Amino acid sequence: MEFEKNILCIGAGYVGGPTMAVIAAKCPRYRIQVVDIDKERIEAWNSDHLPIFEPGLHDLVRKTRDKNLFFSSEVQRGIQDSGIIFVSVNTPTKTFGQGAGRAADLQYWEKTAREILSYSKSSKTVVEKSTLPVRTATAMERILNGNTRGMSFEVVSNPEFLAEGTAIQDLENPDRVLIGSRETPEGIKARKEIVEIYANWVPRERIIESNVWSSELSKLAANAFLAQRISSINSISALCERTEADIDEVAYAIGMDSRIGLRFLKASVGFGGSCFKKDILNLVYICENYGLEKVARYWQAVVEINDWQQSRFIQNMLANMFNTVAGKRLALFGFAFKANTGDTRESPAIYIAQGLIEERAQVVLSDPKALENAKKDLKKFEDQIIFEADPYRAAEGAHAIAILTEWDLYKTLDYDRIFDSMAQPSFIFDGRNILDHKRLFEIGFNVFAIGKSPLKHF
Ligand code: UDX
Ligand code: UDX
């Protein structure tokens, strides 16, 4: 069969994999190749054990793989075959040199751009799928168009707004798709080519076109705004704990104002994930570079509140467990940064587990999907941690349970049974406000939630 378009995606990660699987499923007339330098990851994509867990992903991959969706490590061939190249390699926070700890590390992106240039035999459209600092497209254009072989490259920005755990749903039914390009005739032509892909299933009014800088910046700004809502509600949660106000009631009352809205107002132990912190720090760094010190400080505070919320959680456990957890078994329920994913990047659980280990507690980690990643994240402390997928066994003999991820399964456990198996007095610290606190208190637990008055038996 003759395919209408040949599309390549470089980077088979959380973004590249699901995005290409959805494009392949929605556009059977396109041939989609996904390449990655990590051979093991590619093997996993070609097996029954996909490298990432995402509801609905496996079905899509099964339907499209080896029909119009192909995973391989042949970067060179992929580049030569394709007219459109999505780049979704990782852009982590820089760990060295200028901007360390804040700026985006663009080395993989730049390396990929150079690879595209060296293997290409014809002109191409290169799509920024990775989150990048505003104005990255200029650097890419300069690298790509610095060739003397008569090829021209258009760089288009098409940021990804999918959230993990709902990636397939978000891709199939997005609030909007954003596509930015240069406003030259060639730029607009490249932009339209990308619009055409999404128009196969996204209503035209939800496909937004803009200049390339607006598109790049919108991604950073969207994540900063989302994270800011969480830090805002978490800051108020601390005040609730002092004033007998209840954070869920407050969130509901303010969220019913249609100007504010109810979503993303769930108080928690803090936000995690690969994007929020990284993107805000990047925004802060960019603002500083443009001399916008006040703007930088404003957004920096969103990250500071989030760090504080996590350390507050540890302090709260300590203070309420008679100021010592040394030698006490503590069961942490949930390690993923949110429910329905095995991803643990920047998960508050990493920080909290470490804090409790430093206090010499006997930490038991339980999670239905994230224990493999947890083992890697806490490799340094391997000997001091017990990993136990079964929450009942994890809680046996424990002094306290801390809920760190909002997995549904934790809502329906038999807490009578758990209480009977624990050391007394037993404590529950609900870092996600998902449990029935009154009922737990009646069972006999001392219950501490985020932004609520504690329910204590002493
Ligand atoms: C994405 C985006 O790229 C990032 O900018 C955004 O902020 C978060 O989401 P993600 O898909 O989550 O990243 O990253 P990851 O799962 O690490 O996948 C990136 C893949 O690119 C990895 O599999 C890595 O092996 C691959 N890669 C990296 C290459 O194929 N070539 C390289 O040169 C570098
Ligand atoms: C986020 C953005 O939502 C997505 O648009 C972007 O493309 C990538 O970054 P993701 O990190 O996958 O997606 O998850 P998200 O659902 O946004 O949750 C991020 C963190 O915030 C999680 O740790 C979550 O538990 C926490 N959170 C979210 C809260 O604590 N309270 C809330 O009300 C919502």
Coordinates of C-alpha atoms and ligand atoms in Angstrom, one line a residue:
M1 CA 0.0 0.0 0.0
E2 CA 1.2 3.5 -0.9
F3 CA 1.1 5.7 2.2
E4 CA 0.0 9.4 2.0
K5 CA 2.6 10.7 4.4
N6 CA 5.7 9.3 6.1
I7 CA 6.1 10.6 9.6
L8 CA 9.0 10.0 12.0
C9 CA 9.1 10.6 15.7
I10 CA 12.5 10.7 17.4
G11 CA 12.2 9.8 21.1
A12 CA 9.9 6.9 22.1
G13 CA 9.1 8.1 25.6
Y14 CA 6.0 9.1 27.5
V15 CA 5.2 11.7 24.9
G16 CA 6.5 10.3 21.6
G17 CA 5.0 6.7 22.1
P18 CA 1.4 7.5 22.9
T19 CA 1.2 10.5 20.6
M20 CA 2.4 8.4 17.6
A21 CA 0.1 5.5 18.5
V22 CA -2.9 7.8 18.4
I23 CA -1.8 9.4 15.1
A24 CA -1.3 5.9 13.6
A25 CA -4.7 4.8 14.8
K26 CA -6.5 7.9 13.6
C27 CA -4.7 8.1 10.2
P28 CA -4.3 4.6 8.7
R29 CA -3.1 6.2 5.5
Y30 CA 0.0 7.6 7.2
R31 CA 3.1 5.5 7.9
I32 CA 4.5 6.3 11.3
Q33 CA 8.0 5.3 12.5
V34 CA 9.2 5.9 16.0
V35 CA 12.9 5.7 16.7
D36 CA 14.9 5.9 19.9
I37 CA 18.6 5.5 20.7
D38 CA 17.6 3.2 23.6
K39 CA 17.4 -0.2 22.0
E40 CA 15.9 -1.8 25.1
R41 CA 13.1 0.7 25.0
I42 CA 12.4 -0.1 21.3
E43 CA 12.4 -3.8 22.0
A44 CA 9.8 -3.2 24.7
W45 CA 7.6 -1.2 22.3
N46 CA 7.8 -4.2 20.0
S47 CA 6.8 -6.6 22.7
D48 CA 3.8 -7.3 24.9
H49 CA 5.4 -5.4 27.8
L50 CA 5.3 -1.8 26.6
P51 CA 7.9 0.4 28.4
I52 CA 5.2 2.7 29.8
F53 CA 1.9 2.0 31.4
E54 CA -1.0 4.2 30.1
P55 CA -4.6 3.1 30.0
G56 CA -5.8 2.2 26.5
L57 CA -2.2 2.4 25.0
H58 CA -1.7 -1.3 24.7
D59 CA -4.9 -1.8 22.6
L60 CA -3.9 1.0 20.2
V61 CA -0.4 -0.4 19.8
R62 CA -1.7 -3.9 19.1
K63 CA -4.0 -2.6 16.4
T64 CA -1.5 -0.5 14.6
R65 CA 2.0 -2.0 15.2
D66 CA 3.6 -3.4 12.1
K67 CA 0.7 -2.1 10.0
N68 CA 1.3 1.6 9.9
L69 CA 3.2 2.1 13.2
F70 CA 6.8 0.9 13.4
F71 CA 9.3 1.1 16.3
S72 CA 13.0 0.8 15.5
S73 CA 16.5 2.1 16.4
E74 CA 17.2 3.0 12.8
V75 CA 17.4 6.7 13.2
Q76 CA 19.2 7.3 9.9
R77 CA 16.8 5.4 7.8
G78 CA 13.8 6.9 9.6
I79 CA 15.1 10.4 8.8
Q80 CA 15.7 9.6 5.2
D81 CA 12.2 8.1 4.8
S82 CA 10.2 10.9 6.3
G83 CA 9.1 14.4 5.3
I84 CA 7.8 15.3 8.7
I85 CA 9.9 14.7 11.8
F86 CA 8.5 15.1 15.3
V87 CA 11.2 15.4 18.0
S88 CA 10.2 14.3 21.5
V89 CA 13.6 13.6 23.1
N90 CA 13.9 14.6 26.7
T91 CA 14.9 18.1 27.8
P92 CA 15.7 17.7 31.4
T93 CA 16.8 20.4 33.8
K94 CA 20.5 21.2 33.3
T95 CA 22.7 19.7 36.1
F96 CA 25.9 21.5 35.2
G97 CA 27.4 24.9 34.3
Q98 CA 25.3 28.0 33.8
G99 CA 21.7 27.7 34.7
A100 CA 22.3 24.4 36.5
G101 CA 19.2 23.2 38.3
R102 CA 17.0 25.6 36.3
A103 CA 17.7 25.9 32.6
A104 CA 16.6 23.3 30.2
D105 CA 19.4 20.9 29.0
L106 CA 19.1 21.2 25.2
Q107 CA 22.0 18.9 24.4
Y108 CA 19.8 16.0 23.2
W109 CA 17.6 18.4 21.2
E110 CA 20.6 20.0 19.5
K111 CA 22.3 16.6 18.8
T112 CA 19.0 15.4 17.2
A113 CA 18.8 18.5 15.0
R114 CA 22.4 17.8 13.8
E115 CA 21.5 14.2 13.2
I116 CA 18.5 15.2 11.1
L117 CA 20.8 17.5 9.1
S118 CA 23.5 15.0 8.5
Y119 CA 21.3 12.2 7.4
S120 CA 18.7 14.2 5.4
K121 CA 18.7 14.0 1.6
S122 CA 15.6 16.3 1.1
S123 CA 13.9 19.3 2.7
K124 CA 11.7 18.5 5.8
T125 CA 9.4 19.9 8.4
V126 CA 10.8 19.4 11.9
V127 CA 8.2 19.5 14.7
E128 CA 9.2 20.5 18.3
K129 CA 7.2 18.2 20.5
S130 CA 9.5 18.4 23.5
T131 CA 8.9 21.3 25.8
L132 CA 11.5 23.9 25.0
P133 CA 12.5 27.4 26.1
V134 CA 10.9 30.1 24.1
R135 CA 13.0 31.0 21.1
T136 CA 14.6 27.6 20.8
A137 CA 13.3 27.4 17.2
T138 CA 15.8 30.0 16.1
A139 CA 18.7 27.9 17.2
M140 CA 17.3 24.9 15.5
E141 CA 16.6 26.8 12.3
R142 CA 20.2 28.0 12.3
I143 CA 21.6 24.6 12.7
L144 CA 19.3 22.9 10.2
N145 CA 19.5 25.6 7.6
G146 CA 23.3 26.0 7.9
N147 CA 23.6 23.3 5.2
T148 CA 25.1 23.9 1.8
R149 CA 23.2 21.0 0.2
G150 CA 20.2 23.1 -0.9
M151 CA 17.7 21.6 1.6
S152 CA 15.5 23.8 3.6
F153 CA 13.9 23.0 7.0
E154 CA 10.9 24.6 8.7
V155 CA 10.8 24.3 12.4
V156 CA 7.2 24.1 13.8
S157 CA 6.2 24.1 17.4
N158 CA 3.5 21.7 18.5
P159 CA 3.7 21.3 22.2
E160 CA 2.1 18.4 24.0
F161 CA -0.6 19.0 26.6
L162 CA -1.3 15.3 27.5
A163 CA -1.3 14.3 31.1
E164 CA -0.1 11.0 32.2
G165 CA -2.7 8.4 33.1
T166 CA -5.1 10.0 30.7
A167 CA -2.7 10.4 27.7
I168 CA -4.8 8.5 25.2
Q169 CA -8.0 10.3 26.1
D170 CA -6.2 13.7 26.0
L171 CA -4.8 12.9 22.6
E172 CA -8.0 11.5 21.2
N173 CA -10.1 14.3 22.5
P174 CA -7.9 17.3 23.2
D175 CA -9.1 20.7 24.5
R176 CA -6.9 22.2 21.9
V177 CA -4.0 21.4 19.6
L178 CA -1.5 24.2 19.3
I179 CA 0.7 24.6 16.2
G180 CA 3.1 27.5 15.8
S181 CA 5.3 28.4 12.9
R182 CA 7.1 31.3 11.3
E183 CA 4.7 33.6 9.5
T184 CA 6.5 33.3 6.2
P185 CA 4.8 31.5 3.2
E186 CA 7.1 28.5 3.8
G187 CA 6.4 28.6 7.6
I188 CA 2.6 28.7 7.0
K189 CA 2.8 25.9 4.5
A190 CA 4.7 23.7 7.1
R191 CA 2.1 24.6 9.8
K192 CA -0.8 23.6 7.5
E193 CA 0.9 20.3 6.9
I194 CA 0.8 19.6 10.7
V195 CA -2.8 21.0 11.0
E196 CA -3.8 18.5 8.3
I197 CA -2.6 15.6 10.4
Y198 CA -4.7 16.5 13.5
A199 CA -7.7 17.5 11.4
N200 CA -8.2 13.8 10.8
W201 CA -9.9 13.6 14.2
V202 CA -9.7 17.0 16.0
P203 CA -12.5 19.5 15.2
R204 CA -11.0 22.3 13.2
E205 CA -12.0 25.0 15.8
R206 CA -9.8 23.2 18.4
I207 CA -6.7 23.4 16.3
I208 CA -5.1 26.7 17.2
E209 CA -2.4 28.3 14.9
S210 CA 0.0 30.9 16.2
N211 CA 3.5 32.3 15.7
V212 CA 6.2 29.9 16.8
W213 CA 7.2 31.9 19.9
S214 CA 3.7 32.1 21.3
S215 CA 3.4 28.3 20.8
E216 CA 6.7 27.6 22.6
L217 CA 5.8 30.0 25.5
S218 CA 2.3 28.8 25.8
K219 CA 3.4 25.3 26.8
L220 CA 5.6 26.7 29.6
A221 CA 2.9 29.1 30.7
A222 CA 0.2 26.5 30.7
N223 CA 2.2 24.2 33.0
A224 CA 3.1 27.1 35.2
F225 CA -0.6 28.1 35.6
L226 CA -1.7 24.6 36.4
A227 CA 1.1 24.1 39.0
Q228 CA 0.3 27.6 40.4
R229 CA -3.3 26.4 41.1
I230 CA -2.0 23.5 43.1
S231 CA 0.5 25.6 45.1
S232 CA -2.3 28.2 45.7
I233 CA -4.6 25.6 47.2
N234 CA -1.8 23.9 49.1
S235 CA -0.8 27.2 50.6
I236 CA -4.4 27.7 51.8
S237 CA -4.4 24.1 53.1
A238 CA -1.7 25.1 55.7
L239 CA -4.0 27.9 56.9
C240 CA -6.9 25.5 57.1
E241 CA -5.0 23.2 59.4
R242 CA -4.6 26.2 61.8
T243 CA -8.1 27.5 61.7
E244 CA -10.5 24.6 61.5
A245 CA -11.5 25.4 58.0
D246 CA -11.6 22.4 55.7
I247 CA -9.7 22.6 52.5
D248 CA -12.1 20.5 50.5
E249 CA -15.0 22.7 51.5
V250 CA -13.0 25.8 50.7
A251 CA -11.9 24.4 47.3
Y252 CA -15.5 23.6 46.4
A253 CA -16.7 27.0 47.5
I254 CA -14.2 28.9 45.5
G255 CA -14.2 26.4 42.5
M256 CA -18.0 26.9 42.0
D257 CA -17.2 30.4 40.9
S258 CA -17.2 29.7 37.1
R259 CA -14.3 32.2 36.7
I260 CA -12.1 29.9 38.9
G261 CA -13.5 26.4 38.2
L262 CA -13.3 23.2 40.1
R263 CA -10.5 21.4 38.4
F264 CA -6.9 21.3 39.6
L265 CA -7.8 22.5 43.1
K266 CA -7.2 19.3 44.9
A267 CA -4.9 19.9 47.9
S268 CA -2.2 17.3 48.1
V269 CA 1.2 16.4 49.4
G270 CA 2.6 18.4 46.5
F271 CA 2.7 18.1 42.7
G272 CA 5.2 15.9 40.9
G273 CA 5.8 14.7 37.4
S274 CA 8.4 15.3 34.8
C275 CA 7.0 18.7 33.7
F276 CA 5.8 21.1 36.3
K277 CA 8.9 21.8 38.3
K278 CA 11.2 21.6 35.3
D279 CA 9.1 23.9 33.2
I280 CA 8.6 26.5 35.9
L281 CA 12.3 26.6 36.7
N282 CA 13.0 27.0 33.1
L283 CA 10.5 29.9 32.9
V284 CA 12.2 31.5 35.9
Y285 CA 15.6 31.2 34.3
I286 CA 14.3 32.7 31.0
C287 CA 12.7 35.6 32.9
E288 CA 16.0 36.3 34.7
N289 CA 17.8 36.3 31.4
Y290 CA 15.5 39.0 30.2
G291 CA 16.0 41.0 33.4
L292 CA 12.5 40.3 34.6
E293 CA 13.5 39.7 38.2
K294 CA 10.0 40.2 39.7
V295 CA 8.3 37.9 37.3
A296 CA 11.0 35.3 38.0
R297 CA 10.4 35.5 41.8
Y298 CA 6.7 35.2 41.3
W299 CA 6.9 31.9 39.5
Q300 CA 9.8 30.6 41.7
A301 CA 7.4 30.9 44.7
V302 CA 5.2 28.2 43.1
V303 CA 8.0 25.7 43.3
E304 CA 9.0 26.9 46.8
I305 CA 5.5 26.3 48.2
N306 CA 5.5 22.8 46.6
D307 CA 8.8 21.9 48.3
W308 CA 7.5 23.3 51.5
Q309 CA 4.3 21.3 51.3
Q310 CA 6.3 18.1 51.1
S311 CA 8.6 19.0 54.0
R312 CA 5.6 20.0 56.0
F313 CA 4.1 16.6 55.5
I314 CA 7.2 14.9 57.0
Q315 CA 7.3 17.4 59.9
N316 CA 3.6 16.7 60.5
M317 CA 4.2 12.9 60.7
L318 CA 7.1 13.4 63.1
A319 CA 5.4 15.9 65.3
N320 CA 2.3 13.7 65.7
M321 CA 4.2 10.5 66.2
F322 CA 5.7 11.8 69.4
N323 CA 8.6 13.4 67.6
T324 CA 10.3 10.2 66.6
V325 CA 9.9 7.7 63.9
A326 CA 13.3 6.0 64.5
G327 CA 12.9 2.2 64.2
K328 CA 9.1 2.5 63.5
R329 CA 7.7 0.7 60.5
L330 CA 5.9 3.2 58.2
A331 CA 3.9 2.1 55.2
L332 CA 3.8 4.5 52.3
F333 CA 0.9 3.8 50.0
G334 CA 1.7 5.0 46.5
F335 CA 4.9 6.0 45.0
A336 CA 3.9 7.2 41.5
F337 CA 3.6 11.0 41.1
K338 CA -0.1 10.5 40.5
A339 CA -2.6 7.6 40.0
N340 CA -2.8 5.4 36.9
T341 CA 0.8 5.7 35.9
G342 CA 4.0 3.9 36.9
D343 CA 6.0 7.1 36.4
T344 CA 7.8 8.4 39.5
R345 CA 9.7 11.4 38.1
E346 CA 9.8 14.2 40.7
S347 CA 7.2 12.2 42.8
P348 CA 6.8 13.7 46.2
A349 CA 7.1 10.1 47.5
I350 CA 10.8 10.2 46.6
Y351 CA 11.4 13.1 48.9
I352 CA 9.2 11.9 51.7
A353 CA 10.6 8.4 51.7
Q354 CA 14.1 9.9 51.9
G355 CA 13.1 12.2 54.7
L356 CA 11.7 9.4 56.7
I357 CA 14.7 7.2 56.1
E358 CA 16.9 10.0 57.4
E359 CA 14.8 9.9 60.5
R360 CA 15.8 6.2 60.7
A361 CA 12.3 4.9 60.1
Q362 CA 11.7 1.4 58.6
V363 CA 10.1 2.4 55.4
V364 CA 7.8 0.0 53.5
L365 CA 6.9 1.1 50.0
S366 CA 3.7 -0.1 48.3
D367 CA 2.4 0.8 44.8
P368 CA 0.5 -1.2 42.2
K369 CA 2.6 0.0 39.2
A370 CA 5.6 2.0 40.4
L371 CA 7.8 -0.3 42.5
E372 CA 10.3 -0.9 39.7
N373 CA 10.9 2.8 39.3
A374 CA 10.9 3.3 43.1
K375 CA 13.8 0.8 43.3
K376 CA 15.8 2.8 40.9
D377 CA 14.9 6.1 42.5
L378 CA 16.0 5.0 45.9
K379 CA 18.9 2.7 44.9
K380 CA 21.1 4.4 47.5
F381 CA 18.8 3.3 50.3
E382 CA 18.0 -0.1 48.9
D383 CA 19.0 -2.0 52.1
Q384 CA 16.9 0.3 54.3
I385 CA 13.6 -0.1 52.4
I386 CA 11.1 -2.9 52.1
F387 CA 9.2 -3.0 48.7
E388 CA 5.8 -4.7 49.1
A389 CA 3.2 -4.5 46.4
D390 CA 0.4 -5.9 48.7
P391 CA -0.9 -3.0 50.8
Y392 CA -2.2 -5.4 53.5
R393 CA 1.3 -6.9 54.0
A394 CA 2.9 -3.5 53.8
A395 CA 0.8 -2.3 56.7
E396 CA 1.3 -5.3 59.0
G397 CA 3.0 -4.2 62.1
A398 CA 3.3 -0.6 60.9
H399 CA 2.8 2.4 63.2
A400 CA 1.5 4.6 60.4
I401 CA 0.3 4.6 56.8
A402 CA 0.9 7.6 54.6
I403 CA -1.2 7.9 51.4
L404 CA 1.1 9.5 48.8
T405 CA -0.7 8.6 45.5
E406 CA -4.4 8.7 44.9
W407 CA -4.8 5.2 43.6
D408 CA -8.5 4.1 43.7
L409 CA -7.5 0.8 45.3
Y410 CA -6.5 2.6 48.5
K411 CA -10.1 3.9 48.9
T412 CA -11.6 0.5 49.1
L413 CA -9.2 -1.5 51.3
D414 CA -10.5 -3.3 54.4
Y415 CA -9.2 -0.8 57.0
D416 CA -10.7 -2.7 59.9
R417 CA -8.4 -5.6 58.9
I418 CA -5.5 -3.2 58.4
F419 CA -6.0 -1.6 61.8
D420 CA -6.0 -4.9 63.6
S421 CA -2.7 -5.8 62.0
M422 CA -0.9 -2.5 62.9
A423 CA 1.1 -1.3 65.9
Q424 CA -0.9 0.8 68.3
P425 CA -1.6 3.7 68.4
S426 CA -2.0 3.7 64.6
F427 CA -1.8 6.7 62.4
I428 CA -3.0 7.5 58.9
F429 CA -1.6 10.5 57.1
D430 CA -3.7 11.1 54.0
G431 CA -1.6 13.1 51.7
R432 CA -4.2 13.0 48.9
N433 CA -7.4 13.4 50.9
I434 CA -9.0 10.3 49.4
L435 CA -10.1 8.3 52.4
D436 CA -13.2 8.4 54.6
H437 CA -11.5 10.1 57.6
K438 CA -14.5 9.9 59.9
R439 CA -14.9 6.2 59.3
L440 CA -11.1 5.6 59.9
F441 CA -11.3 7.6 63.1
E442 CA -14.2 5.4 64.3
I443 CA -12.2 2.3 63.5
G444 CA -9.5 3.6 65.9
F445 CA -7.0 5.4 63.7
N446 CA -5.6 8.8 64.4
V447 CA -6.2 10.6 61.2
F448 CA -4.3 13.5 59.7
A449 CA -5.3 14.9 56.3
I450 CA -4.1 17.8 54.2
G451 CA -5.9 21.1 55.2
K452 CA -8.2 19.5 57.8
S453 CA -8.3 19.4 61.6
P454 CA -6.8 16.2 62.8
L455 CA -9.0 13.4 64.3
K456 CA -7.1 12.1 67.3
H457 CA -7.9 9.8 70.1
F458 CA -5.6 11.5 72.6
Ligands
UDX1 C1 8.8 14.6 27.0 C2 9.4 15.8 26.4 O1 10.3 15.5 25.4 C3 9.8 16.8 27.4 O2 10.4 17.9 26.8 C4 8.6 17.1 28.1 O3 8.8 18.2 29.0 C5 8.2 15.9 28.9 O4 7.8 14.9 28.0 P1 9.2 12.2 27.8 O5 8.6 11.6 26.6 O6 8.5 12.2 29.0 O7 9.6 13.7 27.5 O8 10.7 11.8 28.0 P2 11.3 10.3 28.0 O9 10.2 9.3 28.4 O10 12.6 10.4 28.7 O11 11.6 10.0 26.4 C6 12.6 10.6 25.7 C7 13.2 9.5 24.8 O12 14.1 10.1 23.9 C8 14.0 8.5 25.6 O13 13.4 7.2 25.3 C9 15.4 8.6 25.0 O14 16.1 7.4 24.9 C10 15.1 9.2 23.7 N1 16.3 10.0 23.1 C11 16.9 10.9 23.9 C12 16.7 9.7 21.8 O15 16.1 8.9 21.1 N2 17.8 10.4 21.3 C13 18.5 11.3 22.1 O16 19.4 11.8 21.6 C14 18.1 11.5 23.4
UDX2 C1 1.1 17.9 33.3 C2 0.0 18.7 32.6 O1 -1.3 18.5 33.1 C3 0.0 18.4 31.1 O2 -0.9 19.2 30.4 C4 1.4 18.6 30.5 O3 1.5 18.3 29.2 C5 2.4 17.7 31.3 O4 2.3 18.1 32.7 P1 1.2 15.4 34.2 O5 2.4 15.9 34.9 O6 1.1 14.1 33.5 O7 0.7 16.5 33.2 O8 0.0 15.3 35.4 P2 -1.0 16.2 36.1 O9 -2.3 15.6 36.0 O10 -1.0 17.6 35.6 O11 -0.5 16.2 37.6 C6 0.7 16.8 38.0 C7 0.8 16.7 39.5 O12 0.0 17.5 40.2 C8 0.6 15.3 40.1 O13 1.5 15.0 41.0 C9 -0.8 15.4 40.6 O14 -1.0 14.5 41.7 C10 -0.8 16.8 41.2 N1 -2.1 17.4 41.3 C11 -2.9 17.6 40.2 C12 -2.5 17.9 42.6 O15 -1.8 17.7 43.6 N2 -3.7 18.5 42.7 C13 -4.6 18.7 41.6 O16 -5.6 19.2 41.8 C14 -4.1 18.2 40.3

